[in-house]
PDB file of C-alpha atoms in Angstrom:
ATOM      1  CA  UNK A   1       0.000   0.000   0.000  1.00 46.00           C
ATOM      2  CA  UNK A   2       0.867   3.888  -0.525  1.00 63.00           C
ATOM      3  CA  UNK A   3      -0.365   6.225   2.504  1.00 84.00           C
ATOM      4  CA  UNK A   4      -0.109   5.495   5.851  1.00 91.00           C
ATOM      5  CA  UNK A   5      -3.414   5.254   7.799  1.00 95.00           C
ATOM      6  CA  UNK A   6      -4.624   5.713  11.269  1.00 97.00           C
ATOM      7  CA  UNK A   7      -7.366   2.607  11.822  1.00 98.00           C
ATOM      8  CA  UNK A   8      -9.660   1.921  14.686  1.00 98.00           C
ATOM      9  CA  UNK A   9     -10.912  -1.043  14.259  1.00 98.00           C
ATOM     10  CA  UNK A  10     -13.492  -1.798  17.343  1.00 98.00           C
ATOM     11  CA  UNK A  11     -15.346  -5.111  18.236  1.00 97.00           C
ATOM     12  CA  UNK A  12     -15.300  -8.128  16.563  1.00 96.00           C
ATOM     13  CA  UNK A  13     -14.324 -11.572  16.353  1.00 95.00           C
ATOM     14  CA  UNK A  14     -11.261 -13.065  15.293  1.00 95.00           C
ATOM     15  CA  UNK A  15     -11.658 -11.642  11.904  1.00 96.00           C
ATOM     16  CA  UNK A  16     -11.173  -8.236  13.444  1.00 97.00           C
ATOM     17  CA  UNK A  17      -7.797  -9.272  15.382  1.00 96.00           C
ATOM     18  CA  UNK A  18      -6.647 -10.695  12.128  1.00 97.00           C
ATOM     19  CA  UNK A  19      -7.419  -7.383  10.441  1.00 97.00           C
ATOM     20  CA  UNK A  20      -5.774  -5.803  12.921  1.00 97.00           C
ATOM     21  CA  UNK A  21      -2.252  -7.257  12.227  1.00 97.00           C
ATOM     22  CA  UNK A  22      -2.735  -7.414   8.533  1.00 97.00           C
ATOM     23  CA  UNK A  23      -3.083  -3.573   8.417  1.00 97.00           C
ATOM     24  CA  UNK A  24      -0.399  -3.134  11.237  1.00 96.00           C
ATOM     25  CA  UNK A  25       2.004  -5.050   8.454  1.00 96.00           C
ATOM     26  CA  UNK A  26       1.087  -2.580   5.800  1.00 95.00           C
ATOM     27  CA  UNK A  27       1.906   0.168   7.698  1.00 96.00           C
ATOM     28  CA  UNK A  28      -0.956   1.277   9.332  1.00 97.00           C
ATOM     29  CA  UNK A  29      -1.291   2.517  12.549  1.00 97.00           C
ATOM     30  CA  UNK A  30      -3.567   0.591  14.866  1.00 97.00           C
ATOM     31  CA  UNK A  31      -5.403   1.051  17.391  1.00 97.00           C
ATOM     32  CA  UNK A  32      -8.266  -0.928  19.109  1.00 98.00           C
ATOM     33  CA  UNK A  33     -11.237  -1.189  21.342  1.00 98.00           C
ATOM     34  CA  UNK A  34     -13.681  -4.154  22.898  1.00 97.00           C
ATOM     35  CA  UNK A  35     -10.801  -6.687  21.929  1.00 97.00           C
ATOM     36  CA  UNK A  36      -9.351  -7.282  25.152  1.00 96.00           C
ATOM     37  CA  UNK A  37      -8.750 -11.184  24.566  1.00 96.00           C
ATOM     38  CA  UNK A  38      -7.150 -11.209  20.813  1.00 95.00           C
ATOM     39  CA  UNK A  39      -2.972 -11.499  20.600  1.00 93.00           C
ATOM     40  CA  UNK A  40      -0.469  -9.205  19.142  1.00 92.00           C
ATOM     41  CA  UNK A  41      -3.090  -6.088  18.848  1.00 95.00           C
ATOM     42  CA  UNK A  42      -2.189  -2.539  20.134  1.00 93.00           C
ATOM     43  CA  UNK A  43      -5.012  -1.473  22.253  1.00 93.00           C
ATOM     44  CA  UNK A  44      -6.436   1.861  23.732  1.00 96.00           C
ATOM     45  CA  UNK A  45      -7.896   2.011  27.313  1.00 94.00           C
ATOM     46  CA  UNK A  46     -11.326   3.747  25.943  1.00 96.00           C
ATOM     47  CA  UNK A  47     -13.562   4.180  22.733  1.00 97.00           C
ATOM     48  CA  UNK A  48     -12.655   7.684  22.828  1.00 97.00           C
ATOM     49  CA  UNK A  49      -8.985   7.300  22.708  1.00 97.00           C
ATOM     50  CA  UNK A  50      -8.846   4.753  19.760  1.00 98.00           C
ATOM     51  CA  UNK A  51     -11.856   7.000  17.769  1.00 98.00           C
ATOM     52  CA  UNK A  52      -9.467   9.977  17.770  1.00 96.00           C
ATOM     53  CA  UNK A  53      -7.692  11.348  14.760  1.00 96.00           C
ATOM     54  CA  UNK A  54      -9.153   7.843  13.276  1.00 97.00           C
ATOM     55  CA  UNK A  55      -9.107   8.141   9.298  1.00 97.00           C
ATOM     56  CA  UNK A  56     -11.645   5.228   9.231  1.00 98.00           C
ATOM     57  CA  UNK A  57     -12.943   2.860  11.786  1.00 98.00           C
ATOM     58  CA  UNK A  58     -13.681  -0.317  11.105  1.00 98.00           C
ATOM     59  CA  UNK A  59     -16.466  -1.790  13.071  1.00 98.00           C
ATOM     60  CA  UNK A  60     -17.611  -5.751  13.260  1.00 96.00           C
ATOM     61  CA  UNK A  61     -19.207  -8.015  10.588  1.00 92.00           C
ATOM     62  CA  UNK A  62     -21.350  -8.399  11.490  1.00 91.00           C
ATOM     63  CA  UNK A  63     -22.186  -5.134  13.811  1.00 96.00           C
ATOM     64  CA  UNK A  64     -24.112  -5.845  16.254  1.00 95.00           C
ATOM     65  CA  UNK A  65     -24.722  -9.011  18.520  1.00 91.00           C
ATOM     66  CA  UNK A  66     -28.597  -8.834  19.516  1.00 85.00           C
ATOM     67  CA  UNK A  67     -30.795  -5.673  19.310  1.00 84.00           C
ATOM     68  CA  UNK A  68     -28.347  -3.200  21.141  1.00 93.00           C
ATOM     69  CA  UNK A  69     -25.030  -4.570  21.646  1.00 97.00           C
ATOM     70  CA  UNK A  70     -21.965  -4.416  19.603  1.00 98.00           C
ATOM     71  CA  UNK A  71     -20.931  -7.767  18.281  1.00 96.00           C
ATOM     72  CA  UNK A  72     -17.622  -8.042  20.715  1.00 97.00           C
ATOM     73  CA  UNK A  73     -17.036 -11.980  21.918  1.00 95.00           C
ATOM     74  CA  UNK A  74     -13.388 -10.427  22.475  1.00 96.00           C
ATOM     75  CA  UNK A  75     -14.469  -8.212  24.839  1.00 96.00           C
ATOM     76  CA  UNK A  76     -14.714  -8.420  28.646  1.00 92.00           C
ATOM     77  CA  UNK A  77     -17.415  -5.554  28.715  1.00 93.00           C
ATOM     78  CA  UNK A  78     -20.875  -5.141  26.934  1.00 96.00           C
ATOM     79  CA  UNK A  79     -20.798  -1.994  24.772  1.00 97.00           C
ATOM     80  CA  UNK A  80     -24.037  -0.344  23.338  1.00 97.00           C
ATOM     81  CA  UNK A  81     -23.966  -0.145  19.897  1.00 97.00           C
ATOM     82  CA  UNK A  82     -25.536   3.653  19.711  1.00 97.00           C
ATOM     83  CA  UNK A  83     -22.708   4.610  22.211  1.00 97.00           C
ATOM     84  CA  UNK A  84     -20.416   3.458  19.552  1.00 98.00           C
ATOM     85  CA  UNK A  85     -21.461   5.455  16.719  1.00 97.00           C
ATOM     86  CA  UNK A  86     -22.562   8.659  18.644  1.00 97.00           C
ATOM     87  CA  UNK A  87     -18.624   8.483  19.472  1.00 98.00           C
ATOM     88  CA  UNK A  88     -17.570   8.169  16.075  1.00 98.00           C
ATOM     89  CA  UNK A  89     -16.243  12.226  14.838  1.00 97.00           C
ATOM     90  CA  UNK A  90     -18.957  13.588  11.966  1.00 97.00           C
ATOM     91  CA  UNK A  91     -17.381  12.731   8.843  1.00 97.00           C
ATOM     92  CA  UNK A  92     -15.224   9.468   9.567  1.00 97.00           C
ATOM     93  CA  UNK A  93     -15.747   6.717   6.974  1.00 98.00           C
ATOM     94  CA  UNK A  94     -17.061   4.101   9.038  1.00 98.00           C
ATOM     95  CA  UNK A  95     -16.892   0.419   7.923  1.00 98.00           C
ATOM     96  CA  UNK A  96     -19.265  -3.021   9.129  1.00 97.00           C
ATOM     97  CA  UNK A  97     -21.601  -5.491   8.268  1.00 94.00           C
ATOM     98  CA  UNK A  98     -24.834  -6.135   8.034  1.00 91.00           C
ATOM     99  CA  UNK A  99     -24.829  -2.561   9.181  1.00 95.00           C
ATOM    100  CA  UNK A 100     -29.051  -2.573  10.673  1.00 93.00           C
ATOM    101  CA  UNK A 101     -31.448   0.380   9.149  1.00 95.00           C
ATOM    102  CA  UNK A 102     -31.473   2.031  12.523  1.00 95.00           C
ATOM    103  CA  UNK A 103     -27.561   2.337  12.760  1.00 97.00           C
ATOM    104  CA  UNK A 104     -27.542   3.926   9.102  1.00 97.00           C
ATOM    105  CA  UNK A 105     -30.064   6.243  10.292  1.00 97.00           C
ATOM    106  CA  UNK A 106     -28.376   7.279  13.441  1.00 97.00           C
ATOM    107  CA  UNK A 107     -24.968   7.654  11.068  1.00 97.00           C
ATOM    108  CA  UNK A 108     -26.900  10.011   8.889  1.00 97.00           C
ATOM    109  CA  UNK A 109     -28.191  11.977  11.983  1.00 97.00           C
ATOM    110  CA  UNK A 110     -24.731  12.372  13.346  1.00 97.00           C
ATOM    111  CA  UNK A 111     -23.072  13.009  10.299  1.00 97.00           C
ATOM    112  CA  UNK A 112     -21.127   9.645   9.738  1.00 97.00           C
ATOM    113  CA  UNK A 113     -20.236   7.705   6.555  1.00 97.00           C
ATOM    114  CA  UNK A 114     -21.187   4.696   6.892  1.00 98.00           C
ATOM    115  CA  UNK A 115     -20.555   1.733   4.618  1.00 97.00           C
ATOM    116  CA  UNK A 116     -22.341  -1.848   5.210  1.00 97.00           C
ATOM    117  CA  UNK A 117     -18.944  -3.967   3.539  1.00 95.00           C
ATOM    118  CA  UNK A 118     -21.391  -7.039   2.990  1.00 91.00           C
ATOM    119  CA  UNK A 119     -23.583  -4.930   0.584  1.00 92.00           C
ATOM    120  CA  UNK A 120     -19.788  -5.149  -1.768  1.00 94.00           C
ATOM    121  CA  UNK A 121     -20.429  -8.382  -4.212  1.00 93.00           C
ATOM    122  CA  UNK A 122     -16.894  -9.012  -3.655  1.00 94.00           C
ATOM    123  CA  UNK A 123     -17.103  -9.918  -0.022  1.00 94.00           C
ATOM    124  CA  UNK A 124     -20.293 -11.531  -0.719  1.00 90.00           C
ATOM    125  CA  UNK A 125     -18.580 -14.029  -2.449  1.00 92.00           C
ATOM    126  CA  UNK A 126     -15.623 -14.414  -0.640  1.00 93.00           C
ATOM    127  CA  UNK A 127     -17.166 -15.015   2.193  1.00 92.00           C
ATOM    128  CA  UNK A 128     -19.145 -17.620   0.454  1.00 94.00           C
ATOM    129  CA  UNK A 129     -16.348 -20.117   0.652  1.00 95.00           C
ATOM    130  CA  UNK A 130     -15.611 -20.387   4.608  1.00 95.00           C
ATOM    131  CA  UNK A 131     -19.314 -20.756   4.775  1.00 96.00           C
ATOM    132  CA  UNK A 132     -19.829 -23.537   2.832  1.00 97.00           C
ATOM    133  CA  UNK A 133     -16.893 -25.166   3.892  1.00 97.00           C
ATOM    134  CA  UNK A 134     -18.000 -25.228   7.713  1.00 97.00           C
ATOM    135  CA  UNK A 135     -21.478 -25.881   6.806  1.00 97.00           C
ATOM    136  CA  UNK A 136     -20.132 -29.021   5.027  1.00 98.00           C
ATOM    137  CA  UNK A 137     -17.998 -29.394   8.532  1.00 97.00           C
ATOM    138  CA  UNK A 138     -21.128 -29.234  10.590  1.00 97.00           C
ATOM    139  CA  UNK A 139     -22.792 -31.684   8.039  1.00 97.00           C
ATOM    140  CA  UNK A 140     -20.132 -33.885   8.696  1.00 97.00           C
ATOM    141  CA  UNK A 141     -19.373 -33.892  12.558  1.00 96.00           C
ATOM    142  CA  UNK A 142     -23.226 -34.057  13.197  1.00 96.00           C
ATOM    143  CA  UNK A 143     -24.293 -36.877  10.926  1.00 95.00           C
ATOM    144  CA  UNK A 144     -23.878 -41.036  10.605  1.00 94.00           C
ATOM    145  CA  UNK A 145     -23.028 -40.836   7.385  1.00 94.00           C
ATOM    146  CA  UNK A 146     -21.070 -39.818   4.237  1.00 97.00           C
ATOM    147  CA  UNK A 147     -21.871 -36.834   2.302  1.00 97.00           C
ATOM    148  CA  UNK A 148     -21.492 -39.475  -0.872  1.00 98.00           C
ATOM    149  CA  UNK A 149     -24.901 -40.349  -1.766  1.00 98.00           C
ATOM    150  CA  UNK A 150     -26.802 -38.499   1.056  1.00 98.00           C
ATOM    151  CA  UNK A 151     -30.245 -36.351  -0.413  1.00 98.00           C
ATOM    152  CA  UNK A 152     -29.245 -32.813   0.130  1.00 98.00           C
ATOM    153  CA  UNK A 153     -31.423 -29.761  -0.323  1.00 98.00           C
ATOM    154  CA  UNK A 154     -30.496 -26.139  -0.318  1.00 98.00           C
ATOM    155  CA  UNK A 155     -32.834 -23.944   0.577  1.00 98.00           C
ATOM    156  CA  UNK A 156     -32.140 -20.812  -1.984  1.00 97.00           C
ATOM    157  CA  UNK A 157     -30.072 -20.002  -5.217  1.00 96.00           C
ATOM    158  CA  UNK A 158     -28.140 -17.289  -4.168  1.00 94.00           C
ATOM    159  CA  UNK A 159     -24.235 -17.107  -3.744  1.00 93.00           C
ATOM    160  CA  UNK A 160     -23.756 -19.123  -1.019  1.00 95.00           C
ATOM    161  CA  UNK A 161     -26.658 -21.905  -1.802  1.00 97.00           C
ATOM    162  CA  UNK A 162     -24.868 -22.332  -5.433  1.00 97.00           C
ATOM    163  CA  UNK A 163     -21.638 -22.450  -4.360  1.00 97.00           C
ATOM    164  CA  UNK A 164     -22.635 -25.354  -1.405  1.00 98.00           C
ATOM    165  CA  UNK A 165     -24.722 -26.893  -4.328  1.00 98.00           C
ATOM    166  CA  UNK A 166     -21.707 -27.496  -6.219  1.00 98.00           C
ATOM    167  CA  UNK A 167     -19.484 -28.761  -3.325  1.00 98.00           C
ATOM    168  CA  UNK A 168     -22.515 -31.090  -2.119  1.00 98.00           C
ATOM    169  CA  UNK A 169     -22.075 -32.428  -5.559  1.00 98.00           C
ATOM    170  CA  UNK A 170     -18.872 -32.844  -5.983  1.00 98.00           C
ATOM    171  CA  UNK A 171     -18.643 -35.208  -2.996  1.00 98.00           C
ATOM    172  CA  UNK A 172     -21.251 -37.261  -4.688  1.00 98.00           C
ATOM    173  CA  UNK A 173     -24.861 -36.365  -3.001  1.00 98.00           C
ATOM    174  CA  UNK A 174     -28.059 -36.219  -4.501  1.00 98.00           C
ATOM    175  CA  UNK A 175     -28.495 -32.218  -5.009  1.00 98.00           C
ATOM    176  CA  UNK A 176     -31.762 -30.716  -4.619  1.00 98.00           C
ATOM    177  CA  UNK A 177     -31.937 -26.844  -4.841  1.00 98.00           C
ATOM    178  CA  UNK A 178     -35.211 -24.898  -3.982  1.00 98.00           C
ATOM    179  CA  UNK A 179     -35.771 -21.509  -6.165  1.00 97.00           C
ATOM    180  CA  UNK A 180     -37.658 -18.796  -6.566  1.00 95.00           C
ATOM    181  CA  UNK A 181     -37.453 -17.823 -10.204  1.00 96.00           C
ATOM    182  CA  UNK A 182     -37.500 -19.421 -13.840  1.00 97.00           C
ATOM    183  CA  UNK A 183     -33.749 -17.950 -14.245  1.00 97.00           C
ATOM    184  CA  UNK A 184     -32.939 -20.023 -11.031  1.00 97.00           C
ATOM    185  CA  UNK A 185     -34.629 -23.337 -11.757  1.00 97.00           C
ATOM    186  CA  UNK A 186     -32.692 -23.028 -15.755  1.00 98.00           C
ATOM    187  CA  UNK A 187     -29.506 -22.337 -13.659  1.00 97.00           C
ATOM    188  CA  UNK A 188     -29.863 -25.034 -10.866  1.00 98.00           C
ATOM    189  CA  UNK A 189     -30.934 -27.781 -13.753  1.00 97.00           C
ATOM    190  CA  UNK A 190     -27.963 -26.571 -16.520  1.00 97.00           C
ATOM    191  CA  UNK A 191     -26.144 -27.820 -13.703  1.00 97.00           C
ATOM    192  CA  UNK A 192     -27.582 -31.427 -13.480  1.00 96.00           C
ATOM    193  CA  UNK A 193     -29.275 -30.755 -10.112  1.00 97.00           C
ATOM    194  CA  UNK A 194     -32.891 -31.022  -9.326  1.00 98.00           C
ATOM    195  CA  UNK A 195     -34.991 -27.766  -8.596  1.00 98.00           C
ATOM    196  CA  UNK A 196     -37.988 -27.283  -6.486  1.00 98.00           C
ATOM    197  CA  UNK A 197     -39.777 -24.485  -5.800  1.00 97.00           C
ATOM    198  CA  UNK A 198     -39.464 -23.149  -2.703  1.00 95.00           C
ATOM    199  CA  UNK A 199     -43.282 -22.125  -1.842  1.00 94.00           C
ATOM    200  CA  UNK A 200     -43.212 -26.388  -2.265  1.00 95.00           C
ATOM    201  CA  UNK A 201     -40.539 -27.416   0.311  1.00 97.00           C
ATOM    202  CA  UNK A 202     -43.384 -29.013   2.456  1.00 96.00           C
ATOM    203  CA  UNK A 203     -43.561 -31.736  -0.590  1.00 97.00           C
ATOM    204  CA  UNK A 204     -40.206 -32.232  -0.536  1.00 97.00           C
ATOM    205  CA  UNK A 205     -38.575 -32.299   2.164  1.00 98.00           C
ATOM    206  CA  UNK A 206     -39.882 -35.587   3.824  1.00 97.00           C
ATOM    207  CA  UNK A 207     -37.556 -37.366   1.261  1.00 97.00           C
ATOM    208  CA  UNK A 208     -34.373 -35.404   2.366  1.00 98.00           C
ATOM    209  CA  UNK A 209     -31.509 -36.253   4.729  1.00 98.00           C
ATOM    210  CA  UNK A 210     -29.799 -33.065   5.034  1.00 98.00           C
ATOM    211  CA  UNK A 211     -31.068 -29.240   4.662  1.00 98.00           C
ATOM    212  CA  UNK A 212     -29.342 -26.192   4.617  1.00 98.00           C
ATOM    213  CA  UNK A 213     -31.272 -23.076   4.241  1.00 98.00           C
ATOM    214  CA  UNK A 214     -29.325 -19.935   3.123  1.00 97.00           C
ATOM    215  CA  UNK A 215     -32.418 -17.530   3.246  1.00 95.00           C
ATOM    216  CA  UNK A 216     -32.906 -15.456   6.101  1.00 91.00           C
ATOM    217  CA  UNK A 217     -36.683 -15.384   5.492  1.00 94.00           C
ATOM    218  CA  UNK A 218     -39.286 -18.175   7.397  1.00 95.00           C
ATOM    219  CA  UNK A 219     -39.309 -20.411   4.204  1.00 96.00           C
ATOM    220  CA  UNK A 220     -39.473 -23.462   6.249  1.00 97.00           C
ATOM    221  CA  UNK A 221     -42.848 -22.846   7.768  1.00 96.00           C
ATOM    222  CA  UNK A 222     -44.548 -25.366  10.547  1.00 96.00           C
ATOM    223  CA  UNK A 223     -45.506 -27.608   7.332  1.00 96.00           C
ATOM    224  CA  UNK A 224     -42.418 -27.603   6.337  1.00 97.00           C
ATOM    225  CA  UNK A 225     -40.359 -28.682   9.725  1.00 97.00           C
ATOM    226  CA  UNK A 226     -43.341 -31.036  10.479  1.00 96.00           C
ATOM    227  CA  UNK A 227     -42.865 -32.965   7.476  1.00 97.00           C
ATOM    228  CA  UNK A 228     -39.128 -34.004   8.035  1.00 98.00           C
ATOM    229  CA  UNK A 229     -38.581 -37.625   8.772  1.00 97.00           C
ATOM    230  CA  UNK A 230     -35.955 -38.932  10.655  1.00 97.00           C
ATOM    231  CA  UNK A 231     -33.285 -38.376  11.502  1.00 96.00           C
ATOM    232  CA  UNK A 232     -32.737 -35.182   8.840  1.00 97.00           C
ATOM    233  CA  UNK A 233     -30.846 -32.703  10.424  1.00 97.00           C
ATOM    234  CA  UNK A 234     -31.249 -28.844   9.133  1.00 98.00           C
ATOM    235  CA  UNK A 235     -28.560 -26.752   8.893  1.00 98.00           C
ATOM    236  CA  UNK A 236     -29.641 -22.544   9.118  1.00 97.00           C
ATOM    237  CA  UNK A 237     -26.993 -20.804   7.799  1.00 96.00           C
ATOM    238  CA  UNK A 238     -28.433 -17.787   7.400  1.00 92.00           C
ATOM    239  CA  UNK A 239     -28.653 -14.526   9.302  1.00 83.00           C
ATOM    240  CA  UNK A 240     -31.280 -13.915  12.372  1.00 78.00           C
ATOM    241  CA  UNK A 241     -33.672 -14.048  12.076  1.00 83.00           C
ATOM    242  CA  UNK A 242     -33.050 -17.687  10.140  1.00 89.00           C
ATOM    243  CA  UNK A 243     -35.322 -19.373   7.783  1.00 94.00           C
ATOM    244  CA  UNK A 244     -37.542 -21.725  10.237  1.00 95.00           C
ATOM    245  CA  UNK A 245     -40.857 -19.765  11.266  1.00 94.00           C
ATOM    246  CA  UNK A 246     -40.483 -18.474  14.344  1.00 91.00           C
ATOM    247  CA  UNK A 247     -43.969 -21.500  15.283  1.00 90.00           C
ATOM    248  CA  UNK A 248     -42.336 -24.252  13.492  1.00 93.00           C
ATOM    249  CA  UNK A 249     -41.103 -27.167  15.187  1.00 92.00           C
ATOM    250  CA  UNK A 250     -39.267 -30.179  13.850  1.00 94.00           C
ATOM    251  CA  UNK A 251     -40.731 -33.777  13.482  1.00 95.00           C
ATOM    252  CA  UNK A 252     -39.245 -35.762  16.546  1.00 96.00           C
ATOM    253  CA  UNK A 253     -36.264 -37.357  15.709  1.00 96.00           C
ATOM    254  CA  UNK A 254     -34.828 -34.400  13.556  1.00 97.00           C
ATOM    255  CA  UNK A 255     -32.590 -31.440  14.782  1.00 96.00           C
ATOM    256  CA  UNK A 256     -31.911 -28.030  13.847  1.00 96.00           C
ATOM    257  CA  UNK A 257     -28.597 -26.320  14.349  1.00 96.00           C
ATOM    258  CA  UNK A 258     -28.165 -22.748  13.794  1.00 94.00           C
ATOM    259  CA  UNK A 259     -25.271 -21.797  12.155  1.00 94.00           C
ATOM    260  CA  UNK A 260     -24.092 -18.289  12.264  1.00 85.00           C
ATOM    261  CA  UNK A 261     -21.035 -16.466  11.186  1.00 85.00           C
ATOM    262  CA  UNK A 262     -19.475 -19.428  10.067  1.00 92.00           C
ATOM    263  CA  UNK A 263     -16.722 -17.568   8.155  1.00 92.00           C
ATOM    264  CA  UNK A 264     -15.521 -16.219  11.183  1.00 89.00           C
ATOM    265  CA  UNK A 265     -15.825 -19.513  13.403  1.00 91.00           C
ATOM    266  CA  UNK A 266     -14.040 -21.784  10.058  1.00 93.00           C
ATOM    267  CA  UNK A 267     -11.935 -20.068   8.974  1.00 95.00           C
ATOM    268  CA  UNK A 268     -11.482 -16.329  10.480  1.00 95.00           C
ATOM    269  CA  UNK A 269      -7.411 -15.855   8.731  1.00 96.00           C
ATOM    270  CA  UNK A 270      -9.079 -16.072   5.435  1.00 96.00           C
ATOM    271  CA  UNK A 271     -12.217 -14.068   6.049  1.00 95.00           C
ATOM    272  CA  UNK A 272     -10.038 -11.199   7.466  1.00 97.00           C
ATOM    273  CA  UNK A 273      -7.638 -11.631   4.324  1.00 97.00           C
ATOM    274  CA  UNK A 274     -11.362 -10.871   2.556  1.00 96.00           C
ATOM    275  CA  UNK A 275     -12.509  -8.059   4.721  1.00 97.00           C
ATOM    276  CA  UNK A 276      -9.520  -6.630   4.391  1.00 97.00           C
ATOM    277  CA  UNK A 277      -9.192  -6.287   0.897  1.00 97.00           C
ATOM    278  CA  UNK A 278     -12.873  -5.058   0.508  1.00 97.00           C
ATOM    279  CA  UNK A 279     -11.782  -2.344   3.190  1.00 97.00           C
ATOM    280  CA  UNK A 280      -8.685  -1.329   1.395  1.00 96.00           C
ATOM    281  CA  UNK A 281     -10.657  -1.253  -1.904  1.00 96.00           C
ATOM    282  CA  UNK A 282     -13.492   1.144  -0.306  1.00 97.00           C
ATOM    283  CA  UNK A 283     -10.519   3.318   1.280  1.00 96.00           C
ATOM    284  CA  UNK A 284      -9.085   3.853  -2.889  1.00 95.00           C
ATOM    285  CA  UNK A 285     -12.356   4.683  -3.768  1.00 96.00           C
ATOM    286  CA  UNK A 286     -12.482   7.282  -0.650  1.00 94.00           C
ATOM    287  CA  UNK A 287      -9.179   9.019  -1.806  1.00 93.00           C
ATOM    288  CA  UNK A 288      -7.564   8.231   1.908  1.00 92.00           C
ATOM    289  CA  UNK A 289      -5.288   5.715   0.136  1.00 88.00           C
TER     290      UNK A 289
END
């Protein structure tokens, strides 16, 4: 990299601590905050003392860890999320993800740029990797059986639920992939896999042995879970508020396991190595590098 940069990078998970000492080896001076248990990080005693003189701060992917909180598992203290970004000077590009509507509106209101990294396609789809990879894991570790020859559906035909359509494949299962549109289904079948509509996954899924759902909507409705037969385990990869009704149970015998931020849980080296490229991308755009 050219220009030096001051960074405050503040929360996070592993990812973050890994950011941390990838920017610190480009040069970059570091500080953080709410990262009390990561290695090898320079930290400040207090949000206000690593926010100022910031050129950016980089905040958690994904922000916030239930309605209030910043998303900190590093951290020996709870911080309020609002308390964050009411400390953040007007003006400072500010960087997270899966940034919530009310923290872009309170950035507008105090002046703030704020960026939502996830919304970059880029990062979409590097992050796509680590979380098929430890969904497979999961698959895996919580199952009898090989992924060879098991009846696999993927709930949704987006970036992630093609990508872990393909790798389900190529370790030999019987691919099923629920859509939404008639460019979906002409993708999922060019491929050789079977496509269902997802309004139909209550027809379906009684035949299936493993389910991931990668849309953070309540497509698996009470029908739905009810109809499972033993002992099909689904896999919810995607973000809160998931994609099992908030009534639905499963059929006995059959188990649900909620699987969130995979990428950094997996594999949190190579999602920062992702982040951190998105981030240095943004910060050309900005002019600050």
């Amino acid at each position: 990299m050219g220009k030096s940069m001051k960074l405050a990078i503040v929360g996070g998970d592993e990812r973050q601590a890994y950011l941390a000492r990838l920017a610190q080896a480009d040069g970059h001076s570091i500080r953080t905050f709410a990262l009390e248990r990561a290695e090898n990080v320079p930290r400040s005693p207090d949000l206000a003392s690593c926010l100022t003189g910031a050129d950016a701060v980089l905040l958690p992917v994904p922000v916030t860890q239930g309605e209030n909180l910043l998303r900190a598992p590093l951290s020996d203290t709870k911080t309020d999320i609002m308390q964050v970004l009411d400390a953040i000077p007007s003006g400072t590009l500010t960087l997270g993800g899966a940034v919530p509507f009310r923290l872009h509106a309170r950035a507008v209101q105090n002046g703030v740029r704020l960026t939502d990294c996830l919304a970059r396609e880029e990062l979409a789809i590097r992050n796509a990797v680590p979380t098929c990879e430890g969904a497979l894991q999961i698959a895996m570790e919580q199952t009898d059986r090989t992924i060879q020859g098991a009846r696999a559906l993927v709930v949704g035909a987006g970036r992630i639920g093609f990508l872990l359509a393909q790798r389900l494949h190529a370790l030999g299962a019987e691919v099923t992939v629920s859509v939404r549109s008639l460019r979906d289904r002409a993708r999922i079948e060019a491929q050789g896999w079977t496509a269902v509509e997802t309004a139909k996954l209550a027809e379906v899924v009684p035949e299936m042995e493993l389910i991931f759902n990668t849309v953070p909507a309540p497509v698996l409705t009470n029908d739905a879970m009810r109809a499972l037969l033993p002992p099909c385990i689904v896999i919810d990869l995607a973000s809160l508020p998931g994609g099992i009704a908030p009534d639905a149970e499963p059929a006995a015998g059959c188990r649900v396991l909620h699987a969130l931020s995979l990428p950094g849980k997996v594999a949190p080296r190579s999602a920062a190595e992702a982040i951190y490229m998105t981030v240095t991308a943004i910060l050309r755009e900005e002019g600050l590098l």
